[in-house]
CSV table of C-alpha atoms and ligand atoms in Angstrom, one decimal:
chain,number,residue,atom,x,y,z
A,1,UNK,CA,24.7,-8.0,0.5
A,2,UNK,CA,26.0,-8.7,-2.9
A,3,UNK,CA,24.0,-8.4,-6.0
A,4,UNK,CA,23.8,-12.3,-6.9
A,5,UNK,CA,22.9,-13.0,-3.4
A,6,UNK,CA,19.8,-10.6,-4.5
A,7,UNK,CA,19.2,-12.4,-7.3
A,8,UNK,CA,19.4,-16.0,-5.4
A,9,UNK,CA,16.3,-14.6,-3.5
A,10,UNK,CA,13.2,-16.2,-5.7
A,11,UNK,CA,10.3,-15.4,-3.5
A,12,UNK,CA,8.8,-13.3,-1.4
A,13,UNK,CA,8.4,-15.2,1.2
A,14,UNK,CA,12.1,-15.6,1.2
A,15,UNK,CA,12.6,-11.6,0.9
A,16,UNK,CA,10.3,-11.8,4.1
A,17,UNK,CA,12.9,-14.3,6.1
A,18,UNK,CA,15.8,-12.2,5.0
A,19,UNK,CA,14.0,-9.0,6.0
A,20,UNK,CA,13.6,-10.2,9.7
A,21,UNK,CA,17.1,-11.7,10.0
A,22,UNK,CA,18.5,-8.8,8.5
A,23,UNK,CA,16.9,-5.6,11.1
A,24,UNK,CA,17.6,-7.1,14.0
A,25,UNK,CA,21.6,-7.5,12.5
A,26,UNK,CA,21.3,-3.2,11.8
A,27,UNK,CA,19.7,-2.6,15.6
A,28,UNK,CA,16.5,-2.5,14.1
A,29,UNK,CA,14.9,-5.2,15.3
A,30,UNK,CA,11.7,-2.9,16.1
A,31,UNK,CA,10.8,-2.9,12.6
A,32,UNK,CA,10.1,-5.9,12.4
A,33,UNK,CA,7.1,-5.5,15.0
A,34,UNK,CA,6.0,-2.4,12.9
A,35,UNK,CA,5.6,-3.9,9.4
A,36,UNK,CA,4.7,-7.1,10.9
A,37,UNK,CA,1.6,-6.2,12.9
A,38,UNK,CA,-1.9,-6.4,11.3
A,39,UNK,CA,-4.0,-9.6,12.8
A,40,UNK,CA,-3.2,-12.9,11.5
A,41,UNK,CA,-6.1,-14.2,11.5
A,42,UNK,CA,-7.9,-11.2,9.2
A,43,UNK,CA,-4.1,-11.7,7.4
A,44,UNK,CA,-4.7,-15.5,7.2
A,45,UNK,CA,-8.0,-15.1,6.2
A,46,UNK,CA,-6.9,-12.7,3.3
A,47,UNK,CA,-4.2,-15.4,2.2
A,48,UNK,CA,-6.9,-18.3,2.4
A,49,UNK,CA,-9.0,-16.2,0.0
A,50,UNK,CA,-6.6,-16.8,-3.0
A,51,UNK,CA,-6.3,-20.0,-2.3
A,52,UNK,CA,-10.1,-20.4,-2.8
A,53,UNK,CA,-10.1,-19.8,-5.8
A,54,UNK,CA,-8.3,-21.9,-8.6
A,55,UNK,CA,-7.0,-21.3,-12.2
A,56,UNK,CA,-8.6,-22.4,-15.0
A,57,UNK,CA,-5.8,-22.2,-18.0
A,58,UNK,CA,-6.5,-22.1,-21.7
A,59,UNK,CA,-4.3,-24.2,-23.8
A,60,UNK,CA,-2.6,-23.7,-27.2
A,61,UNK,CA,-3.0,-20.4,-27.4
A,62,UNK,CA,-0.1,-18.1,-25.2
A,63,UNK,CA,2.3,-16.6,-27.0
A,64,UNK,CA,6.0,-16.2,-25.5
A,65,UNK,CA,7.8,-14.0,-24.5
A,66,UNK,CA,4.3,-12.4,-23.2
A,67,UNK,CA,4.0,-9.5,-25.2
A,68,UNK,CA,3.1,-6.9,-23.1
A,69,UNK,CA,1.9,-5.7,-19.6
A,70,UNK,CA,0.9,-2.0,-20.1
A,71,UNK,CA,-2.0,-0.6,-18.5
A,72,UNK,CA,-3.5,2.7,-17.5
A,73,UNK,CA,-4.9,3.9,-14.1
A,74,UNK,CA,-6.8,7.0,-14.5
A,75,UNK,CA,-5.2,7.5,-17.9
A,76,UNK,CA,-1.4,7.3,-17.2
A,77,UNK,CA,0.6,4.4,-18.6
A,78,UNK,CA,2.2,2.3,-16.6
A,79,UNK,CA,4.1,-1.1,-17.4
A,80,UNK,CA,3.0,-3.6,-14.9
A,81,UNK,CA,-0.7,-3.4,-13.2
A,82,UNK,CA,1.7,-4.2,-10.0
A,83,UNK,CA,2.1,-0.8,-7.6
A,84,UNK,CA,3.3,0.7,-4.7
A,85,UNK,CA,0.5,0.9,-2.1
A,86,UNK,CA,1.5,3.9,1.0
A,87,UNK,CA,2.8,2.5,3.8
A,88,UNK,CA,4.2,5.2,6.7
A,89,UNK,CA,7.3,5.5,8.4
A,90,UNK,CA,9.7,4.3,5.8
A,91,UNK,CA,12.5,5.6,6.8
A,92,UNK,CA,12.4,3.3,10.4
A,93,UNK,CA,13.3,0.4,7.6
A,94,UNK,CA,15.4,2.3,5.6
A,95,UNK,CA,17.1,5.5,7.3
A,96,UNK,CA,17.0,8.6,6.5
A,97,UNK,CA,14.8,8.4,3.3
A,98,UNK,CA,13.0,5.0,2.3
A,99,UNK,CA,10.6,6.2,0.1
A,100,UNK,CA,12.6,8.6,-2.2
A,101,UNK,CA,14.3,4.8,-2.8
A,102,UNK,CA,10.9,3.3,-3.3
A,103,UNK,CA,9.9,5.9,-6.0
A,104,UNK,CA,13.2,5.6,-7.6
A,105,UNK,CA,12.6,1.7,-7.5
A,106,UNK,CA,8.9,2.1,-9.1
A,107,UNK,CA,10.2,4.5,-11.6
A,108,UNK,CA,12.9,2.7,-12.8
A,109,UNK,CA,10.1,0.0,-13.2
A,110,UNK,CA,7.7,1.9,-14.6
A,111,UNK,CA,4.7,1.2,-12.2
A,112,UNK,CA,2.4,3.9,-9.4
A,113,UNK,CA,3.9,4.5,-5.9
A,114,UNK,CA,1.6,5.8,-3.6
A,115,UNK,CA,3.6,8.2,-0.8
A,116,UNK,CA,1.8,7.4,2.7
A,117,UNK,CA,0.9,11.2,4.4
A,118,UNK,CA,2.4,10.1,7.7
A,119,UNK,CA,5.7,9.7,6.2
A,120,UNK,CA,9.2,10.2,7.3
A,121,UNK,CA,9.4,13.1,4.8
A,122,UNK,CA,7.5,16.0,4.3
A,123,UNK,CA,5.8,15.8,0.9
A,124,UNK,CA,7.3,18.9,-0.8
A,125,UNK,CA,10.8,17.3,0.2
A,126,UNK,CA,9.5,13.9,-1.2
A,127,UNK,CA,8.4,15.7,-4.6
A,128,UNK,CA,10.8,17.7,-5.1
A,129,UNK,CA,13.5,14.3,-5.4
A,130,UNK,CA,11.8,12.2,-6.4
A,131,UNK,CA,12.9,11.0,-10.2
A,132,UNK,CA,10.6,13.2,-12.4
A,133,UNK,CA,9.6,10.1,-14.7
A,134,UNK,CA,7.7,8.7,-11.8
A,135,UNK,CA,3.9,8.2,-11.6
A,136,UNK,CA,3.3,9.2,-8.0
A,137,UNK,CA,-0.3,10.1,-6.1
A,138,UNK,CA,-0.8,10.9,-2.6
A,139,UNK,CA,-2.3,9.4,0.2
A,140,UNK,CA,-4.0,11.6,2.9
A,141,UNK,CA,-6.3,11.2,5.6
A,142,UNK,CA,-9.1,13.5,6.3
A,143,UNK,CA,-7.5,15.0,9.0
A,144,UNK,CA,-9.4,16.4,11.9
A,145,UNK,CA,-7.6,19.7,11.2
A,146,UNK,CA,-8.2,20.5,7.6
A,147,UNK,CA,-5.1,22.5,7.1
A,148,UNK,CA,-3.4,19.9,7.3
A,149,UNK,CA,-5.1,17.6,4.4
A,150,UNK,CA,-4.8,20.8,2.5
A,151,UNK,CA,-1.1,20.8,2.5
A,152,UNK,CA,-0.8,16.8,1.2
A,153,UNK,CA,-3.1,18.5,-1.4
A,154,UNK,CA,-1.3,21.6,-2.4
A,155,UNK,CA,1.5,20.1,-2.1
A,156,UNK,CA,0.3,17.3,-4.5
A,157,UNK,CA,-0.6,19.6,-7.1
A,158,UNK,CA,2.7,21.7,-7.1
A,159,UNK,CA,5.0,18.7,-7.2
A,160,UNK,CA,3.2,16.7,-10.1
A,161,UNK,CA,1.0,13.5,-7.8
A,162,UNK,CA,-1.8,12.7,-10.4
A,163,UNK,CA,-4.1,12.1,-8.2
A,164,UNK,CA,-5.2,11.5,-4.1
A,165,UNK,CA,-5.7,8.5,-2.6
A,166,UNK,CA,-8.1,9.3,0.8
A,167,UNK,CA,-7.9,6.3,3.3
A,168,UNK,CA,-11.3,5.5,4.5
A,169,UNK,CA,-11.1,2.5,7.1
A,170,UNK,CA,-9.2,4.5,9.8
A,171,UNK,CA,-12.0,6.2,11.9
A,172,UNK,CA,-10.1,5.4,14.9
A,173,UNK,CA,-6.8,3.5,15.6
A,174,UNK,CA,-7.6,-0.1,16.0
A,175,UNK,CA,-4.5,-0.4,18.0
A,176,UNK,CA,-4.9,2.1,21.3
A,177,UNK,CA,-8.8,2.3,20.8
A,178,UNK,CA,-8.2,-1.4,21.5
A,179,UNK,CA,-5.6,-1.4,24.2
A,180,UNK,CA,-3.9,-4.0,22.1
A,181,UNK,CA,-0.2,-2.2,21.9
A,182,UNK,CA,2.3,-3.4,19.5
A,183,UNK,CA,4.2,-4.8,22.0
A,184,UNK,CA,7.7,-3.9,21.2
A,185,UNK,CA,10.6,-5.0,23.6
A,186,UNK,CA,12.8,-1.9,25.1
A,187,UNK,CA,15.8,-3.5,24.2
A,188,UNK,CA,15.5,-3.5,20.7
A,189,UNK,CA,14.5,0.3,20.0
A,190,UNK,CA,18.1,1.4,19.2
A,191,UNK,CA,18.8,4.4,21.7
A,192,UNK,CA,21.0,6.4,18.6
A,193,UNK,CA,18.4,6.4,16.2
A,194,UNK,CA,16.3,9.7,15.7
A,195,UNK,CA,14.1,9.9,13.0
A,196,UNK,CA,10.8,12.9,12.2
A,197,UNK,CA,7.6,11.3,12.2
A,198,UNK,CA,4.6,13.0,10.6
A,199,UNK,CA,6.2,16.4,9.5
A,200,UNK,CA,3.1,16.8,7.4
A,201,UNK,CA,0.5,17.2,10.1
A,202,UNK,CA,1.9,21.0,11.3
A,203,UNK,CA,-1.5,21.2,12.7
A,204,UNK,CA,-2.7,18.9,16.3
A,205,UNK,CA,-5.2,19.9,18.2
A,206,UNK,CA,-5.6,23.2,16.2
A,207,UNK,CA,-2.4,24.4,17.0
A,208,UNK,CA,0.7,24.9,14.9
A,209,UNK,CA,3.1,21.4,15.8
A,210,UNK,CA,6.6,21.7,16.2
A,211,UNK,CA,8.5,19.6,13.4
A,212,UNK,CA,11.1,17.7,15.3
A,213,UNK,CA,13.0,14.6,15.4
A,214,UNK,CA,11.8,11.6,17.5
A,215,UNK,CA,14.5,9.5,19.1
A,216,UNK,CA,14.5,6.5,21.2
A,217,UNK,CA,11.6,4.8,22.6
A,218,UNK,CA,9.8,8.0,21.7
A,219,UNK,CA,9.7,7.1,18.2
A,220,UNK,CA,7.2,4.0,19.2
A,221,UNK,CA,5.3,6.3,21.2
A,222,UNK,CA,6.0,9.9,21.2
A,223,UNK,CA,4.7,12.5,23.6
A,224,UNK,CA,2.3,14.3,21.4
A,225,UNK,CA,0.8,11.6,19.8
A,226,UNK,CA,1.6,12.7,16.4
A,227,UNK,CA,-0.6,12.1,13.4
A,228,UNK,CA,-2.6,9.5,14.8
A,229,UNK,CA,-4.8,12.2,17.2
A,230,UNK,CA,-5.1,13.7,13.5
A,231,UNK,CA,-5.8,11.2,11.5
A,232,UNK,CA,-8.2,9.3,13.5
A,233,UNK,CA,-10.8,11.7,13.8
A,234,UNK,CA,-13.9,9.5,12.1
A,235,UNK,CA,-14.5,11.8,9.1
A,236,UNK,CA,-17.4,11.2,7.1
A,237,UNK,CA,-18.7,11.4,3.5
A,238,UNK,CA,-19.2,15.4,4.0
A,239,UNK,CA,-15.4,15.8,4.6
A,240,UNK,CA,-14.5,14.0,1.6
A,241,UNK,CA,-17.2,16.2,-0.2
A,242,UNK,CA,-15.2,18.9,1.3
A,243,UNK,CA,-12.5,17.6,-0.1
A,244,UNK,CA,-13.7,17.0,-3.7
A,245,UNK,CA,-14.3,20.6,-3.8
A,246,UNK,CA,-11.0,21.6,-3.0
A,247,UNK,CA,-9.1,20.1,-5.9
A,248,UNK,CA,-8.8,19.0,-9.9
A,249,UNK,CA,-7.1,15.8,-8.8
A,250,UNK,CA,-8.7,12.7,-9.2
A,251,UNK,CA,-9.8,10.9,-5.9
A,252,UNK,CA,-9.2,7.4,-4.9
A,253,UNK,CA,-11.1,6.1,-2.1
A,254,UNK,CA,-8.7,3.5,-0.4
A,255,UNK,CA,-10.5,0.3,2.2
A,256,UNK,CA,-13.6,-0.1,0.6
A,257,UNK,CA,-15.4,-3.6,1.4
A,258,UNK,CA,-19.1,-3.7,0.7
A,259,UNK,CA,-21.4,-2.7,-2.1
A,260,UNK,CA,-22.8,-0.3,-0.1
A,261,UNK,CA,-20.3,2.0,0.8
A,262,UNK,CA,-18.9,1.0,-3.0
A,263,UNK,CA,-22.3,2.9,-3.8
A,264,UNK,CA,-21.5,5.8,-2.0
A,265,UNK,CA,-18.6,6.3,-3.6
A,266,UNK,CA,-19.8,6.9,-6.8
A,267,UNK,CA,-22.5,9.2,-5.6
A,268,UNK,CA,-19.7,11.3,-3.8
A,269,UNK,CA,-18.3,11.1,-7.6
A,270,UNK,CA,-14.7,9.4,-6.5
A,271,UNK,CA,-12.6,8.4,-9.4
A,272,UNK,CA,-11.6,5.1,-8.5
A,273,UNK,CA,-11.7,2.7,-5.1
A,274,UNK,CA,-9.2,0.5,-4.0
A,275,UNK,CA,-10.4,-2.8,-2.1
A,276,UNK,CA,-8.5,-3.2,1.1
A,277,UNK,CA,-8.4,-3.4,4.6
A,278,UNK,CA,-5.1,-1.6,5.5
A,279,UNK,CA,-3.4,-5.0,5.3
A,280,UNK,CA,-5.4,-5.9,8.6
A,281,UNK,CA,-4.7,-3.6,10.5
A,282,UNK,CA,-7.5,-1.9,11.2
A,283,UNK,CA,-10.7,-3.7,11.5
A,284,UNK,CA,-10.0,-7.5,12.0
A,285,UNK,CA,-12.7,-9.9,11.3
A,286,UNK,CA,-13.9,-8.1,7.5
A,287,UNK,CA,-14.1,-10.0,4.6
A,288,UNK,CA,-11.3,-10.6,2.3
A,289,UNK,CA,-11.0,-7.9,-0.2
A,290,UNK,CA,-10.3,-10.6,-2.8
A,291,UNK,CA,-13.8,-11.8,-1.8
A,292,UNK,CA,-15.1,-8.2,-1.6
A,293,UNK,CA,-14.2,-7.6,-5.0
A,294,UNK,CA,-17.1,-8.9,-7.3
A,295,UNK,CA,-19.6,-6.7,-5.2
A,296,UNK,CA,-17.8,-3.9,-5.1
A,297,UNK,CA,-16.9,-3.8,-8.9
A,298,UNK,CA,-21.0,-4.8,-9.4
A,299,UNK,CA,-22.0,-1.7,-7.1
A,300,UNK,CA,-19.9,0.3,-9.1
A,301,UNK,CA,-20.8,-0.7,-12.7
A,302,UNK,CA,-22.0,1.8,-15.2
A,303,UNK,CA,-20.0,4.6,-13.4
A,304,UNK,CA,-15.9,5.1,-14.7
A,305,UNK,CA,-14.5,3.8,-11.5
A,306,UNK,CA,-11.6,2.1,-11.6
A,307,UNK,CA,-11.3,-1.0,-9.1
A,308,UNK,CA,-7.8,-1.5,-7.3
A,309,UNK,CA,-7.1,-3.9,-4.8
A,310,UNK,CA,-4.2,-5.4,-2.1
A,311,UNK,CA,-4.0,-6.8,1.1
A,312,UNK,CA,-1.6,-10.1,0.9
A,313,UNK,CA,-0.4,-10.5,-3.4
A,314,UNK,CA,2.3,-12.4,-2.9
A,315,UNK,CA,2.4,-14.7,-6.0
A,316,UNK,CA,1.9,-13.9,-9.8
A,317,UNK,CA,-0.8,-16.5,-9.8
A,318,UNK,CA,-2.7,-13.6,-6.8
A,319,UNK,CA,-2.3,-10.9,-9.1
A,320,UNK,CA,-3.8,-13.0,-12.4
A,321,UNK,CA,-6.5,-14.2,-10.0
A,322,UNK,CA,-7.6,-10.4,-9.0
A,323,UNK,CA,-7.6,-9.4,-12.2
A,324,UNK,CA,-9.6,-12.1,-13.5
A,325,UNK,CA,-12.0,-11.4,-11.2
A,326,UNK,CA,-11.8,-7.7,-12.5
A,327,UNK,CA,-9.2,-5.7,-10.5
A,328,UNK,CA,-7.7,-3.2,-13.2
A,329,UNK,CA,-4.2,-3.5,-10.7
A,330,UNK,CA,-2.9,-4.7,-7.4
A,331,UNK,CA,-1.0,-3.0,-4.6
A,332,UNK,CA,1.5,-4.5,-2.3
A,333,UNK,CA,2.6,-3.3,1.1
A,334,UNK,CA,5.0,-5.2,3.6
A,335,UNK,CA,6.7,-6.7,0.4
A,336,UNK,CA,8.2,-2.9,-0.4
A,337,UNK,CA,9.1,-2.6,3.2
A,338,UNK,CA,11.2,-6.2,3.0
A,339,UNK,CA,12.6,-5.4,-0.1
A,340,UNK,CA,13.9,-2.0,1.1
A,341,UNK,CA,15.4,-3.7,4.8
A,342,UNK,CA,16.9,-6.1,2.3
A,343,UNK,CA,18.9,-4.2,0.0
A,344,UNK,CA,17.2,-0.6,-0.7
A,345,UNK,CA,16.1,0.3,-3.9
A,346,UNK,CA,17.4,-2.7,-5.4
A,347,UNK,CA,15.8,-5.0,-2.9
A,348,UNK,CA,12.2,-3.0,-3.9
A,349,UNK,CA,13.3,-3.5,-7.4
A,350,UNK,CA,14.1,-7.1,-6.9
A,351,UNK,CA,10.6,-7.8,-5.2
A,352,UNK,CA,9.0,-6.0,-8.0
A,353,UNK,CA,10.8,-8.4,-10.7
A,354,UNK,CA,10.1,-11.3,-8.7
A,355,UNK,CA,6.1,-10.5,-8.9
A,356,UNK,CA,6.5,-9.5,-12.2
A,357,UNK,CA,7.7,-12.8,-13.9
A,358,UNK,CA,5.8,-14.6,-12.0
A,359,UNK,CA,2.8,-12.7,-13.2
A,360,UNK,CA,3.7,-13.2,-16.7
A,361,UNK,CA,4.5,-16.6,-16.8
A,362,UNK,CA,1.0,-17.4,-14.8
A,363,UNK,CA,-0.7,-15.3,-17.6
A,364,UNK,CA,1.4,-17.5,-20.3
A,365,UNK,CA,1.0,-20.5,-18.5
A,366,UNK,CA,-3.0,-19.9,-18.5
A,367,UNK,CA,-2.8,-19.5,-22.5
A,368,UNK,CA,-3.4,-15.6,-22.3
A,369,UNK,CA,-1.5,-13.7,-25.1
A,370,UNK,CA,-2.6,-10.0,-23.6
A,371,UNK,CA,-4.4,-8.5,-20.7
A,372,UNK,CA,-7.4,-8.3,-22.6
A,373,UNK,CA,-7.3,-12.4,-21.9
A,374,UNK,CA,-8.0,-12.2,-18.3
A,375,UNK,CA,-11.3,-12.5,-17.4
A,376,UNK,CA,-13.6,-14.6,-15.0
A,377,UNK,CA,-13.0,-17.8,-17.4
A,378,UNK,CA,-9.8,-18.0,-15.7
A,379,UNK,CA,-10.9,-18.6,-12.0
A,380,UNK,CA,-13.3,-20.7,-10.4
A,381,UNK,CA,-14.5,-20.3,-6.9
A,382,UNK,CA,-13.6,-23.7,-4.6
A,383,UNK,CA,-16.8,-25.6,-3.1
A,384,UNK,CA,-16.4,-25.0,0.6
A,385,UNK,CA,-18.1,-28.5,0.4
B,1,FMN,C1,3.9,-0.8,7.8
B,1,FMN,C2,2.7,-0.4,7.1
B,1,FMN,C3,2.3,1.0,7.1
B,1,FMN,C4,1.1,1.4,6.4
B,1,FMN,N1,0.8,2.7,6.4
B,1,FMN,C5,-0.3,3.1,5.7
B,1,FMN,C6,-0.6,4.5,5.5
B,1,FMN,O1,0.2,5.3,6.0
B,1,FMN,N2,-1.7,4.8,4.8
B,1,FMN,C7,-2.5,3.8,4.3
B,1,FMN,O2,-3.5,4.2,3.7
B,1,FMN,N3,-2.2,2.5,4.4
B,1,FMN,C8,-1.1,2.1,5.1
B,1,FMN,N4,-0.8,0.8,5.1
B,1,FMN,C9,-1.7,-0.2,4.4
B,1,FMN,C10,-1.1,-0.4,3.0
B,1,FMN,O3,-1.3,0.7,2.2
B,1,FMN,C11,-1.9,-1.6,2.3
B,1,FMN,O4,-3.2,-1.4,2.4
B,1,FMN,C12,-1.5,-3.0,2.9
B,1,FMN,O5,-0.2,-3.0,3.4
B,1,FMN,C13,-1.7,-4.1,1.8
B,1,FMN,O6,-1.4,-5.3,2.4
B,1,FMN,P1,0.0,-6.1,2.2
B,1,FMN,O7,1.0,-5.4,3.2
B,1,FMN,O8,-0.4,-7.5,2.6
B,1,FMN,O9,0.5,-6.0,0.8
B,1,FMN,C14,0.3,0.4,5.8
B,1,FMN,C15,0.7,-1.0,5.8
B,1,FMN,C16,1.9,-1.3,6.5
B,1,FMN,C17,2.3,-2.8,6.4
């Protein structure tokens, strides 16, 4: 795809439509299964939520261009409160090695990627690539074998992450604990492609795991299970306690939802939280984190805890409206993934830019001259009556 048919994409939505013409095209057609599923009506849900709300612009007083976007999370700079949040199995969408592209997109750009643990590529590969102006944490789960969570955290430490980002709302896999399989046709698993999935967890069922490739249907459900026996061990507040104790790094606690387990958090003495619910796919039926957010960031208050959030930002005007209501930055998933089946790095880039403008010309077109204008003036919560 030429560069200005990139730059003739103006949404995200369209990025999406391009996305799931496009994989099919390349024999990858499963793909569009994998970064599609999540339930739609938790999804739907999640969208409705930022439509609740509505803006309430100043006027008279932006200034243009809008000056500037710079932020911190947990003290590093970085130029649009817009990141990269972990999302597994990149390179199924963009072989062999999606998310060295996605940190080369996010550093070029100057915002956070977050590299999923149940990559396509083992972390120590994935530091040592990646471009060394990038802000990069890790993701882990608390893996039922420990060695294993250990490595994503060694290896974190040696190769520069700034912090770790522990997913919290996977106890078990919604998806086989349910018996509601992605239901992926045959036809459209390409027999030729072979790809390593989970090369970080060298420990199942407390014994060493071979590293090998996956081909064929295997890939959507290999013999050994993989990670997923690993991650999905319901670990509880002593592991991450463990876990605390076993590094400098900061902690974020990712799929927070309620005040309560908000309040844990800061008694477990995590460094920040980010409001989500895995894109919905994990629990269906919880609360829009966009409408968890104002008890979380209450439960939290007086502590240093910074307050993420993500699950469906697909407009500037979503973004303005989670930070108003006090999110310090926004994560987006599937959008990465459409971006990188579009065009690679520059499709990544180009989703980022997209989000980006719009962001900026939502925060000038609701009179805000700097960050420091966004506050809960801004939205105002629609009468369901
Ligand atoms: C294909 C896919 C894979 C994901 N893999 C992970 C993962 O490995 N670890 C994790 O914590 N979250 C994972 N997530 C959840 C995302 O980090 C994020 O919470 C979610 O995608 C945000 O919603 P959005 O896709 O609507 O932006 C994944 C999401 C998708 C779509």
């Amino acid at each position: 795809m030429a560069d200005s048919t990139l730059i003739k994409l103006k949404s995200l939505q369209e990025f999406e439509e391009v996305a799931i013409q496009k994989l099919p095209e390349r024999g990858l057609g499963f793909a569009v299964t994998y970064i599609t599923f999540g339930d739609k009506r938790t999804r739907r849900e999640m969208q409705k939520a930022f439509n609740r709300y509505w803006l309430q612009p100043n006027v008279l007083t932006a200034r243009q261009p809008f000056p500037s976007t710079w932020t911190t999370l947990l003290g590093q700079p970085i130029r649009i409160p817009i990141c990269i949040a972990p999302t597994a199995d990149q390179a199924v969408v963009a072989p062999p090695d999606g998310d060295i592209l996605t940190a080369q997109a996010a550093a070029e750009l100057g915002t956070l990627m977050i590299y999923s643990s149940v990559s396509n590529l083992r972390i120590d590969e994935f530091g040592s690539k990646v471009p060394p102006n990038g802000l990069h944490w890790a993701q882990t789960y608390l893996f039922k074998d420990k060695r294993n969570t250990l490595h994503i955290v060694r290896n974190a430490e040696k190769y520069g992450f700034k912090a770790i980002v522990v997913t919290a709302d996977s106890p078990v896999d919604y998806i086989s604990s349910s018996g509601r399989g992605e239901e992926v046709d045959e036809q459209i698993v390409p027999s030729e492609m072979t790809i390593t999935i989970s090369p970080n967890v060298a420990y199942l069922k407390g014994k060493a795991r071979e590293s090998r490739k996956y081909s064929d249907h295997e890939l959507w459900n290999p013999s050994d299970g993989t990670a997923y026996f690993e991650a999905f061990c319901a670990p509880t507040w002593e592991d991450l306690a463990w876990l605390k104790g076993q590094t400098k790094l900061p902690i974020v606690l990712k799929g927070i939802l309620t005040a309560k387990a908000a309040k844990l958090a800061v008694k477990a003495g995590v460094d920040a939280i980010i409001v989500s619910c895995h894109g919905g796919r994990q629990l269906p039926g919880v609360q829009p984190p966009l409408f968890a957010l104002p008890e979380v960031l209450e439960a939290v208050k007086g502590s240093k805890i910074e307050v993420y959030l993500d699950g469906e930002i697909r407009f500037g005007s979503d973004v303005v409206k989670a930070l108003a209501l006090g999110a310090r930055a926004v994560f987006i998933g599937r959008p990465v993934l459409w971006g990188l089946a579009v065009k690679r790095k520059e499709g990544v880039k180009r989703v980022l830019q997209i989000l980006e403008d719009e962001f900026k010309t939502v925060l000038t077109m609701c009179g805000c001259s700097s960050l420091q204008d966004v506050d809960s003036s801004l939205v105002k919560l629609k009468s369901l009556f």
